[in-house]
Short mmCIF file of C-alpha atoms in Angstrom, two decimals:
data_model
loop_
_atom_site.label_atom_id
_atom_site.label_comp_id
_atom_site.label_asym_id
_atom_site.label_seq_id
_atom_site.Cartn_x
_atom_site.Cartn_y
_atom_site.Cartn_z
CA MET D 174 56.43 -43.96 64.71
CA SER D 175 57.79 -41.12 62.90
CA PHE D 176 60.13 -38.07 63.75
CA ILE D 177 60.99 -35.00 62.06
CA THR D 178 64.81 -34.93 62.00
CA GLY D 179 65.98 -32.29 60.42
CA VAL D 180 64.69 -28.92 58.93
CA GLY D 181 65.91 -26.33 56.57
CA LEU D 182 64.84 -22.90 56.03
CA THR D 183 66.04 -20.12 53.59
CA ALA D 184 65.39 -16.51 54.36
CA PHE D 185 62.41 -15.10 52.61
CA GLY D 186 62.41 -12.12 50.35
CA ARG D 187 64.59 -11.36 47.15
CA HIS D 188 66.77 -14.14 45.92
CA GLU D 189 67.50 -12.45 42.86
CA GLY D 190 68.99 -15.27 40.15
CA SER D 191 67.78 -18.09 42.32
CA SER D 192 65.73 -20.63 40.37
CA SER D 193 63.27 -22.84 42.12
CA LEU D 194 65.50 -25.53 42.08
CA ASP D 195 68.17 -23.73 43.67
CA LEU D 196 66.11 -22.62 46.28
CA MET D 197 64.68 -26.26 46.82
CA SER D 198 68.27 -27.41 46.81
CA GLN D 199 69.54 -24.85 49.57
CA ALA D 200 66.67 -25.86 51.85
CA ALA D 201 67.22 -29.61 51.32
CA ALA D 202 71.04 -29.47 52.07
CA LEU D 203 70.17 -27.63 55.25
CA ALA D 204 67.66 -30.15 56.57
CA ILE D 205 69.62 -33.25 55.35
CA ALA D 206 72.61 -31.76 57.36
CA ASP D 207 70.38 -30.80 60.35
CA ALA D 208 69.01 -34.54 60.54
CA GLY D 209 72.84 -35.67 60.74
CA LEU D 210 72.46 -37.42 57.41
CA GLU D 211 73.94 -38.06 54.22
CA ARG D 212 72.04 -37.18 51.18
CA GLY D 213 72.36 -41.13 50.11
CA GLN D 214 70.40 -41.86 52.97
CA ILE D 215 67.45 -40.07 51.89
CA ASP D 216 65.20 -42.99 50.07
CA GLY D 217 61.94 -40.98 49.67
CA ILE D 218 61.23 -37.42 48.18
CA LEU D 219 58.21 -35.34 48.40
CA CYS D 220 58.31 -32.09 46.85
CA GLY D 221 55.54 -29.32 46.33
CA TYR D 222 54.99 -27.50 43.26
CA SER D 223 56.38 -24.06 41.54
CA THR D 224 53.88 -21.73 39.96
CA VAL D 225 57.17 -20.04 38.33
CA ALA D 226 58.50 -23.19 36.95
CA PRO D 227 55.37 -25.64 36.39
CA HIS D 228 56.55 -29.26 35.91
CA ILE D 229 54.41 -32.62 35.36
CA MET D 230 57.33 -34.39 37.23
CA LEU D 231 58.98 -32.14 39.60
CA ALA D 232 60.15 -34.67 42.57
CA THR D 233 62.20 -36.50 39.64
CA VAL D 234 63.66 -33.42 38.23
CA PHE D 235 64.69 -32.18 41.73
CA ALA D 236 66.00 -35.58 42.50
CA GLU D 237 68.26 -35.75 39.56
CA HIS D 238 69.34 -32.15 40.08
CA PHE D 239 70.05 -32.80 43.48
CA GLY D 240 71.79 -36.19 42.99
CA ILE D 241 69.41 -38.68 44.68
CA ARG D 242 67.89 -41.77 43.31
CA PRO D 243 65.03 -42.47 45.70
CA SER D 244 62.76 -45.62 45.85
CA TYR D 245 59.85 -43.21 46.26
CA ALA D 246 58.93 -40.00 44.63
CA HIS D 247 56.29 -37.44 43.60
CA ALA D 248 55.04 -34.13 43.80
CA VAL D 249 52.01 -33.19 46.14
CA GLN D 250 49.78 -30.31 45.39
CA VAL D 251 47.11 -29.11 47.98
CA GLY D 252 47.66 -25.38 47.91
CA GLY D 253 48.66 -23.83 51.06
CA ALA D 254 48.15 -27.18 52.77
CA THR D 255 50.67 -28.82 50.70
CA GLY D 256 53.68 -28.79 53.01
CA LEU D 257 51.66 -30.26 55.80
CA ALA D 258 49.78 -32.94 53.70
CA MET D 259 53.23 -33.93 52.12
CA THR D 260 54.22 -34.64 55.93
CA MET D 261 51.30 -36.49 56.71
CA LEU D 262 52.10 -38.57 53.85
CA ALA D 263 55.72 -38.90 54.99
CA HIS D 264 54.64 -39.90 58.25
CA HIS D 265 52.64 -42.78 56.93
CA LEU D 266 55.42 -43.80 54.52
CA VAL D 267 58.08 -44.43 57.14
CA GLU D 268 55.26 -46.03 59.60
CA SER D 269 54.60 -48.57 56.93
CA ASN D 270 57.93 -49.24 56.17
CA VAL D 271 57.77 -47.93 52.69
CA VAL D 272 60.82 -46.14 53.19
CA ARG D 273 63.13 -44.84 56.00
CA HIS D 274 63.97 -41.17 55.30
CA VAL D 275 61.69 -39.03 53.49
CA LEU D 276 62.74 -35.62 52.24
CA VAL D 277 59.91 -33.04 52.08
CA VAL D 278 60.88 -30.14 50.08
CA ALA D 279 59.48 -26.98 48.29
CA GLY D 280 61.07 -23.51 46.86
CA GLU D 281 59.86 -20.97 44.55
CA ASN D 282 61.53 -17.71 43.22
CA ARG D 283 57.58 -16.52 43.16
CA LEU D 284 58.70 -12.88 43.63
CA THR D 285 61.59 -12.42 41.36
CA GLY D 286 60.73 -15.03 38.71
CA GLN D 287 57.52 -13.40 37.37
CA SER D 288 55.72 -10.18 37.76
CA ARG D 289 53.33 -9.49 40.80
CA ASP D 290 50.54 -9.37 38.34
CA ALA D 291 51.38 -12.95 37.04
CA SER D 292 51.60 -14.33 40.36
CA ILE D 293 48.20 -12.74 41.63
CA LEU D 294 46.97 -14.05 38.04
CA ALA D 295 48.09 -17.69 38.54
CA LEU D 296 46.71 -17.65 42.11
CA ALA D 297 43.31 -16.68 41.18
CA GLN D 298 43.04 -19.70 39.12
CA VAL D 299 41.92 -21.47 42.08
CA GLY D 300 38.57 -19.80 41.20
CA HIS D 301 36.09 -21.60 39.19
CA PRO D 302 36.87 -21.01 35.69
CA ASP D 303 33.38 -20.43 34.27
CA TYR D 304 31.55 -19.09 37.39
CA GLU D 305 34.04 -16.98 39.25
CA VAL D 306 37.08 -16.26 37.48
CA PRO D 307 35.47 -14.17 34.54
CA LEU D 308 34.14 -11.80 37.43
CA GLY D 309 37.77 -10.81 38.50
CA PRO D 310 38.26 -12.18 41.80
CA THR D 311 41.74 -12.29 43.41
CA ILE D 312 42.65 -14.64 45.81
CA PRO D 313 42.46 -11.43 48.59
CA ALA D 314 38.94 -11.16 47.07
CA TYR D 315 37.83 -14.74 47.91
CA TYR D 316 39.15 -14.21 51.49
CA GLY D 317 37.70 -10.76 51.57
CA LEU D 318 34.35 -12.30 50.92
CA ALA D 319 34.96 -14.99 53.75
CA ALA D 320 36.25 -11.82 56.04
CA SER D 321 33.05 -9.94 55.57
CA ARG D 322 30.74 -12.85 56.46
CA TYR D 323 32.99 -13.91 59.63
CA MET D 324 32.64 -10.31 60.57
CA HIS D 325 29.08 -9.93 60.29
CA GLU D 326 28.42 -13.40 62.05
CA TYR D 327 30.70 -12.75 65.00
CA GLY D 328 31.12 -9.03 65.40
CA VAL D 329 34.90 -9.16 64.46
CA THR D 330 36.08 -5.45 63.18
CA GLN D 331 39.00 -4.71 60.93
CA GLU D 332 40.85 -3.31 63.94
CA ASP D 333 40.87 -6.88 65.22
CA LEU D 334 41.91 -8.43 61.99
CA ALA D 335 44.69 -5.70 62.20
CA GLU D 336 45.73 -7.09 65.48
CA PHE D 337 47.28 -10.36 63.81
CA ALA D 338 49.24 -8.41 61.14
CA VAL D 339 50.81 -6.42 64.11
CA LEU D 340 51.66 -9.66 65.97
CA MET D 341 53.22 -11.40 63.20
CA ARG D 342 55.31 -8.38 62.33
CA ALA D 343 56.43 -8.05 66.06
CA HIS D 344 57.51 -11.97 65.89
CA ALA D 345 59.36 -11.32 62.69
CA LEU D 346 61.45 -8.56 64.16
CA ALA D 347 63.18 -11.26 66.10
CA HIS D 348 63.96 -13.53 62.93
CA PRO D 349 66.76 -12.43 60.59
CA GLY D 350 65.44 -14.23 57.76
CA ALA D 351 62.06 -12.42 57.54
CA GLN D 352 61.15 -10.70 54.81
CA PHE D 353 59.81 -7.65 56.71
CA ARG D 354 61.47 -6.33 59.96
CA GLU D 355 60.10 -3.00 60.57
CA ALA D 356 57.46 -2.58 63.22
CA ILE D 357 53.89 -1.78 62.38
CA THR D 358 50.76 -0.72 64.21
CA VAL D 359 47.15 -1.24 63.82
CA ALA D 360 46.91 2.26 62.69
CA ASP D 361 49.45 1.20 59.91
CA VAL D 362 47.53 -1.52 58.72
CA MET D 363 44.11 0.29 59.04
CA GLU D 364 45.80 3.11 56.60
CA SER D 365 47.48 0.44 54.21
CA LYS D 366 46.20 0.57 50.61
CA PRO D 367 42.86 -1.28 50.18
CA VAL D 368 43.32 -4.51 48.03
CA ALA D 369 40.15 -6.41 48.51
CA LEU D 370 38.05 -4.77 51.36
CA PRO D 371 37.90 -5.37 54.07
CA LEU D 372 41.43 -6.85 53.45
CA LYS D 373 44.14 -4.18 53.13
CA LEU D 374 47.75 -4.44 51.95
CA LEU D 375 49.02 -5.11 55.59
CA ASP D 376 46.19 -7.93 56.02
CA CYS D 377 47.91 -9.90 53.31
CA CYS D 378 50.81 -12.09 53.23
CA PRO D 379 53.53 -10.88 50.63
CA VAL D 380 54.88 -12.56 47.61
CA SER D 381 58.37 -14.04 48.42
CA ASP D 382 61.29 -15.94 47.25
CA GLY D 383 62.28 -19.00 49.50
CA GLY D 384 62.66 -22.22 50.01
CA ALA D 385 61.95 -24.96 52.98
CA ALA D 386 62.61 -28.63 53.70
CA PHE D 387 62.50 -31.28 56.30
CA VAL D 388 63.32 -35.06 56.63
CA VAL D 389 60.59 -37.27 58.22
CA SER D 390 62.45 -40.67 59.51
CA ARG D 391 61.42 -43.81 60.92
CA GLU D 392 63.88 -43.40 63.91
CA ARG D 393 65.07 -40.19 65.64
CA THR D 394 68.53 -39.12 64.61
CA GLY D 395 69.36 -36.46 67.08
CA GLU D 396 68.95 -36.42 71.12
CA THR D 397 65.68 -34.51 71.04
CA GLY D 398 63.17 -36.49 69.14
CA VAL D 399 60.28 -34.39 67.68
CA ARG D 400 57.50 -37.31 66.73
CA ILE D 401 54.56 -36.88 64.76
CA LEU D 402 51.61 -37.82 67.16
CA GLY D 403 48.69 -37.84 64.68
CA CYS D 404 47.32 -35.83 61.83
CA ALA D 405 44.28 -35.60 59.93
CA GLN D 406 42.59 -33.72 56.55
CA ALA D 407 39.47 -32.16 55.74
CA HIS D 408 38.30 -31.37 52.22
CA THR D 409 34.88 -29.45 51.81
CA HIS D 410 34.92 -27.79 48.92
CA GLN D 411 37.00 -25.81 46.18
CA HIS D 412 35.32 -22.63 45.25
CA VAL D 413 34.23 -20.18 47.81
CA THR D 414 30.86 -20.29 46.03
CA ALA D 415 30.57 -23.90 47.04
CA ALA D 416 31.70 -23.49 50.38
CA PRO D 417 29.95 -24.59 53.60
CA ALA D 418 28.33 -22.28 56.26
CA LEU D 419 31.09 -20.77 58.55
CA SER D 420 30.33 -23.37 61.32
CA GLU D 421 30.88 -26.31 58.73
CA LEU D 422 34.41 -25.60 57.60
CA GLY D 423 37.11 -28.19 57.24
CA ALA D 424 39.46 -26.93 59.97
CA GLU D 425 37.04 -28.16 62.52
CA ILE D 426 36.58 -31.16 60.95
CA ALA D 427 40.24 -31.91 60.67
CA ILE D 428 41.24 -30.87 64.28
CA ALA D 429 38.68 -33.34 65.48
CA ARG D 430 39.87 -36.15 63.54
CA ALA D 431 43.71 -35.08 64.44
CA LYS D 432 42.73 -35.24 68.09
CA GLU D 433 41.27 -38.50 67.92
CA ALA D 434 44.55 -39.85 66.04
CA ALA D 435 46.99 -37.84 68.20
CA GLY D 436 45.08 -38.85 71.23
CA VAL D 437 45.41 -35.28 72.87
CA ALA D 438 43.35 -32.40 73.55
CA ILE D 439 43.75 -28.60 72.66
CA SER D 440 44.66 -28.29 76.59
CA ASP D 441 47.84 -30.21 76.18
CA VAL D 442 49.12 -28.04 73.40
CA ARG D 443 52.06 -25.36 74.22
CA TYR D 444 52.85 -24.20 70.65
CA ALA D 445 50.92 -23.16 67.85
CA ALA D 446 51.67 -22.93 64.19
CA VAL D 447 48.85 -21.83 61.83
CA TYR D 448 48.34 -20.79 58.37
CA ASP D 449 48.02 -17.09 58.07
CA SER D 450 47.76 -15.95 54.44
CA PHE D 451 45.80 -13.19 55.31
CA THR D 452 44.71 -11.73 58.96
CA ILE D 453 41.30 -13.18 58.68
CA THR D 454 42.49 -16.59 57.71
CA LEU D 455 44.45 -16.54 60.82
CA ALA D 456 41.37 -15.34 63.01
CA MET D 457 39.11 -18.12 61.47
CA LEU D 458 41.35 -20.70 61.84
CA LEU D 459 42.57 -19.93 65.54
CA GLU D 460 38.75 -19.98 66.29
CA ASP D 461 37.92 -22.94 64.20
CA LEU D 462 40.96 -24.96 66.01
CA GLY D 463 39.46 -24.25 69.31
CA LEU D 464 42.31 -21.98 70.45
CA ALA D 465 40.03 -19.21 71.26
CA GLY D 466 36.46 -18.67 71.33
CA ARG D 467 34.34 -17.29 68.40
CA GLY D 468 35.18 -13.69 67.74
CA GLU D 469 37.74 -13.59 70.71
CA ALA D 470 41.11 -14.37 68.71
CA ALA D 471 41.79 -10.79 68.45
CA ALA D 472 41.36 -10.20 72.42
CA ARG D 473 43.61 -12.83 73.09
CA VAL D 474 46.27 -11.13 70.58
CA CYS D 475 45.87 -8.29 72.54
CA SER D 476 46.10 -9.95 75.98
CA GLY D 477 49.77 -11.40 74.90
CA TYR D 478 48.31 -14.91 75.05
CA PHE D 479 49.81 -15.74 71.48
CA GLY D 480 53.14 -13.90 71.91
CA ARG D 481 56.50 -15.02 72.59
CA GLY D 482 55.88 -15.25 76.46
CA GLY D 483 52.31 -15.79 76.39
CA ALA D 484 50.41 -19.20 76.95
CA MET D 485 50.24 -20.41 73.50
CA PRO D 486 53.13 -18.93 71.29
CA LEU D 487 51.79 -18.56 67.72
CA ASN D 488 54.31 -18.58 64.51
CA THR D 489 57.25 -17.11 66.19
CA HIS D 490 59.12 -16.68 63.10
CA GLY D 491 56.51 -14.13 61.92
CA GLY D 492 54.19 -16.22 59.96
CA LEU D 493 53.41 -15.93 55.93
CA LEU D 494 52.09 -12.40 56.92
CA SER D 495 55.62 -11.22 57.84
CA TYR D 496 58.28 -14.01 57.28
CA GLY D 497 56.91 -14.31 53.92
CA HIS D 498 55.10 -16.63 51.42
CA CYS D 499 56.78 -18.31 48.70
CA GLY D 500 54.40 -20.75 47.91
CA VAL D 501 54.60 -24.32 49.31
CA GLY D 502 57.63 -23.36 51.32
CA GLY D 503 55.73 -20.62 52.94
CA ALA D 504 53.55 -22.95 55.44
CA MET D 505 56.51 -25.40 55.79
CA ALA D 506 58.54 -22.36 57.66
CA HIS D 507 55.72 -22.75 60.32
CA LEU D 508 57.10 -26.34 60.66
CA VAL D 509 60.81 -25.35 60.68
CA GLU D 510 60.11 -22.96 63.15
CA THR D 511 58.21 -25.38 65.38
CA HIS D 512 61.15 -27.69 65.27
CA LEU D 513 63.34 -25.17 66.23
CA GLN D 514 61.24 -24.33 69.21
CA MET D 515 60.54 -27.74 70.22
CA THR D 516 64.36 -28.41 69.98
CA GLU D 517 65.07 -25.43 71.88
CA ARG D 518 67.21 -23.66 68.92
CA ALA D 519 65.26 -20.70 68.47
CA GLY D 520 67.62 -18.56 70.00
CA LYS D 521 66.03 -15.06 71.49
CA ARG D 522 62.72 -16.38 69.65
CA GLN D 523 62.82 -19.51 72.05
CA VAL D 524 59.73 -19.77 74.17
CA SER D 525 59.59 -21.75 77.56
CA ASP D 526 57.77 -24.81 76.73
CA ALA D 527 57.10 -26.01 73.13
CA SER D 528 56.66 -29.77 74.26
CA ILE D 529 53.56 -30.23 72.28
CA ALA D 530 52.78 -28.55 69.03
CA LEU D 531 49.70 -28.03 66.78
CA LEU D 532 50.07 -27.26 63.22
CA HIS D 533 47.33 -26.46 61.05
CA GLY D 534 47.46 -25.57 56.88
CA ASP D 535 44.68 -24.34 54.57
CA GLY D 536 44.65 -24.63 50.97
CA GLY D 537 42.28 -22.85 48.36
CA VAL D 538 39.60 -20.67 50.13
CA LEU D 539 39.52 -22.72 53.36
CA SER D 540 39.09 -25.63 51.15
CA SER D 541 41.84 -28.01 51.98
CA HIS D 542 42.86 -28.51 55.80
CA VAL D 543 45.48 -30.66 57.45
CA SER D 544 46.03 -30.50 61.23
CA MET D 545 48.81 -32.16 62.95
CA PHE D 546 50.21 -32.63 66.63
CA LEU D 547 53.65 -32.96 67.19
CA GLU D 548 55.55 -34.21 70.40
CA ARG D 549 58.94 -33.69 71.96
CA VAL D 550 60.63 -36.97 72.88
CA ARG D 551 63.81 -37.19 74.92
CA MET S 241 25.20 -38.94 26.14
CA SER S 242 23.98 -36.35 28.49
CA GLY S 243 27.72 -35.15 28.46
CA ASN S 244 27.40 -34.12 24.97
CA LYS S 245 23.77 -31.99 25.38
CA GLN S 246 24.50 -28.46 24.44
CA ALA S 247 24.78 -26.03 27.52
CA PRO S 248 21.96 -23.79 27.95
CA ALA S 249 22.47 -20.14 27.08
CA ASP S 250 23.33 -18.09 30.40
CA TRP S 251 25.72 -15.37 31.35
CA THR S 252 28.63 -17.72 31.23
CA THR S 253 28.04 -18.05 27.51
CA GLY S 254 27.02 -14.54 27.03
CA GLU S 255 23.40 -14.58 27.38
CA ASP S 256 21.29 -12.41 29.59
CA ALA S 257 20.47 -15.27 32.16
CA ILE S 258 21.34 -17.04 35.09
CA VAL S 259 20.76 -20.73 34.96
CA TYR S 260 20.97 -23.45 37.73
CA GLN S 261 20.04 -27.41 37.61
CA SER S 262 17.50 -29.08 39.51
CA CYS S 263 17.88 -33.04 40.18
CA ALA S 264 14.74 -34.78 39.36
CA ALA S 265 15.58 -37.76 41.57
CA CYS S 266 16.65 -36.23 44.81
CA GLY S 267 15.63 -32.27 44.62
CA SER S 268 19.10 -30.91 45.09
CA LEU S 269 19.87 -27.70 43.25
CA GLN S 270 23.33 -26.88 41.71
CA TYR S 271 24.96 -23.75 40.10
CA PHE S 272 28.00 -25.21 38.92
CA ARG S 273 26.68 -27.26 35.60
CA ARG S 274 27.31 -30.79 35.45
CA SER S 275 25.78 -33.62 33.54
CA PHE S 276 24.75 -35.32 36.72
CA CYS S 277 23.61 -34.48 40.38
CA CYS S 278 26.55 -33.77 42.50
CA VAL S 279 24.53 -35.07 45.68
CA CYS S 280 22.92 -38.38 44.35
CA GLY S 281 24.66 -38.94 40.93
CA ALA S 282 21.55 -39.18 39.18
CA PRO S 283 21.89 -38.17 35.28
CA ASP S 284 20.38 -35.17 33.53
CA PRO S 285 19.45 -32.43 36.03
CA VAL S 286 16.91 -30.12 34.67
CA ASP S 287 18.19 -26.81 33.55
CA LYS S 288 16.12 -24.02 35.22
CA ARG S 289 16.23 -20.16 34.56
CA ALA S 290 16.67 -18.28 38.15
CA CYS S 291 14.29 -15.38 38.56
CA GLY S 292 17.17 -12.82 39.79
CA GLU S 293 16.17 -12.36 43.14
CA GLY S 294 18.42 -13.00 46.08
CA THR S 295 20.05 -11.80 49.40
CA VAL S 296 23.72 -10.68 49.70
CA TYR S 297 25.58 -13.27 51.78
CA ALA S 298 29.15 -11.78 51.44
CA THR S 299 30.99 -8.84 49.59
CA SER S 300 34.56 -7.76 48.87
CA LEU S 301 35.24 -4.54 47.07
CA VAL S 302 38.42 -5.43 44.79
CA CYS S 303 40.75 -2.47 44.69
CA ARG S 304 43.74 -4.17 43.14
CA ALA S 305 43.28 -6.38 40.20
CA ALA S 306 45.70 -8.53 38.11
CA THR S 307 44.91 -7.53 34.58
CA PRO S 308 44.67 -4.46 32.55
CA GLU S 309 41.38 -5.51 31.42
CA THR S 310 40.10 -5.80 34.96
CA ARG S 311 42.04 -3.01 36.26
CA ALA S 312 40.12 -0.69 33.83
CA HIS S 313 36.98 -1.35 36.31
CA ILE S 314 38.53 -1.18 39.75
CA PRO S 315 36.92 -0.87 42.30
CA TYR S 316 34.52 -3.18 41.63
CA ASN S 317 32.47 -5.21 44.36
CA ILE S 318 32.52 -8.91 44.35
CA VAL S 319 29.39 -10.33 46.10
CA LEU S 320 28.10 -13.86 46.77
CA VAL S 321 24.42 -14.11 46.93
CA ASP S 322 21.98 -16.59 48.20
CA THR S 323 19.39 -16.68 45.46
CA ALA S 324 15.60 -16.95 46.03
CA GLU S 325 15.77 -20.46 44.50
CA GLY S 326 18.35 -21.59 47.15
CA PHE S 327 21.77 -21.80 45.60
CA ARG S 328 24.54 -19.59 45.73
CA MET S 329 26.37 -17.56 43.30
CA MET S 330 29.22 -15.17 42.72
CA ALA S 331 28.44 -11.54 41.10
CA HIS S 332 29.16 -8.20 40.74
CA GLY S 333 27.12 -5.71 42.85
CA ASP S 334 26.50 -1.88 43.87
CA HIS S 335 29.36 -0.92 45.87
CA ASP S 336 27.06 0.11 49.12
CA LEU S 337 25.55 -3.66 49.38
CA SER S 338 25.44 -4.84 52.87
CA ILE S 339 24.94 -8.62 54.05
CA GLY S 340 21.51 -9.30 54.23
CA ASP S 341 20.47 -7.12 51.72
CA LYS S 342 17.73 -8.15 49.27
CA VAL S 343 18.89 -7.73 45.57
CA THR S 344 17.86 -8.22 42.04
CA ALA S 345 20.04 -8.87 39.38
CA ARG S 346 20.67 -7.14 35.85
CA PHE S 347 23.53 -7.83 33.72
CA ALA S 348 26.84 -5.43 32.92
CA ARG S 349 29.67 -5.71 30.81
CA PHE S 350 33.35 -6.52 32.51
CA ALA S 351 36.32 -6.97 30.99
CA GLY S 352 34.75 -7.83 27.75
CA ARG S 353 32.53 -10.29 29.37
CA LEU S 354 28.52 -10.34 30.51
CA VAL S 355 28.42 -10.59 34.14
CA PRO S 356 25.47 -10.80 36.75
CA TYR S 357 25.18 -7.58 38.42
CA PHE S 358 22.99 -7.11 41.86
CA ALA S 359 21.39 -3.96 43.13
CA ARG S 360 19.24 -3.50 46.19
CA THR S 361 15.55 -4.67 45.05
CA LYS S 362 13.30 -1.82 44.78
CA ALA S 363 10.40 -1.78 47.50
#
């Protein structure tokens, strides 16, 4: 068994003067304290990457900086799926008795540490260097391609996609750490600047500074345990040109494997934390995961299904779209929020029942997927 | 060694051509050049020149670019095209292309490079 015993999250937005290591350290200290542990008890470290400060050995750079001498440490790189991929690895490491307490940590000054152009350019390099990048695509363009096809096949409209941006913003209004806390409407999304059509500025997550961390342990350290029930991955391609048909994408494969590993069904799930780099990402993933029928996710947003008081509260911190996106730490905020909900510490954002949660991460261009189920144990 | 063979001239090396590979062993097609077939692993897939005809699979009009060179071209339409031969490729295209349109390739200059550019096939 494995438990998520502590979580830490900084505010996202501008952290002028903070380095990636500073943000990692802040989040790590919060997570270790939340677990009720001393940093010397941490014997494993898994960390993400920083596009601002790339390093071939970031985990040991961090360990030395933070003051830990772990018996197991390395970085993991799976784009937006990195946070959940690290959690999955931590789960297996503690289950197989390699280590007792794994610190999973990421942080990046992606907003203030480099220009927005540099950030967009760095991310566009997930494209094929010979057959895609010379055409000048951006990450929004890769997802814009997926959006155009998804809208074509399932009759989804730009207004439908806008509903997801509005929902994430509504959730962010209740979180003091969110980067964006001004309410928006569907009309605001529709009128926002075109980025890579059909995606407009408010369909896209921002670039942020921030950090997130959690501790995965063999035994629970608090009264309420958050247990990792089961998780799975799927990797179907890297480049959008080589992506399979919409009906054969990795989210469906990963969730099927995770359901088997965890022994649960979608009907058991009470809280959802789903990767939302763009509105289309969230729409597609919700439908791939079985949290809505094909082309029906937007209608479920409108009916309040994914709201705080709905049947399936979703990303109640505001998600990447409105809490913000600092790279690897961005999607880790989804897990931090899930943990707060499951342990009933989410304050005014608290949902009535988060006893079983589904988390899903996506890296690349719907390339790498990790699905995970968590269960509250008292 | 097959890996040392000179790459055939196509748009990625500045020539007016779209080239793909066909596996003599299993018949699979691949667009990204390799010294082996990525389906069956057989060495030396055969280079073939595509006719330049295809059908639009997806489109995205880029309005925000990340470099001065590409910004000079905005807006530009990135398209995925399913070619007549059966492989998928990324290219540029006319702004009014719709998914399902039959298209024909030409070549255009973009940010100092030659890129494939699709327009609706003339009836």
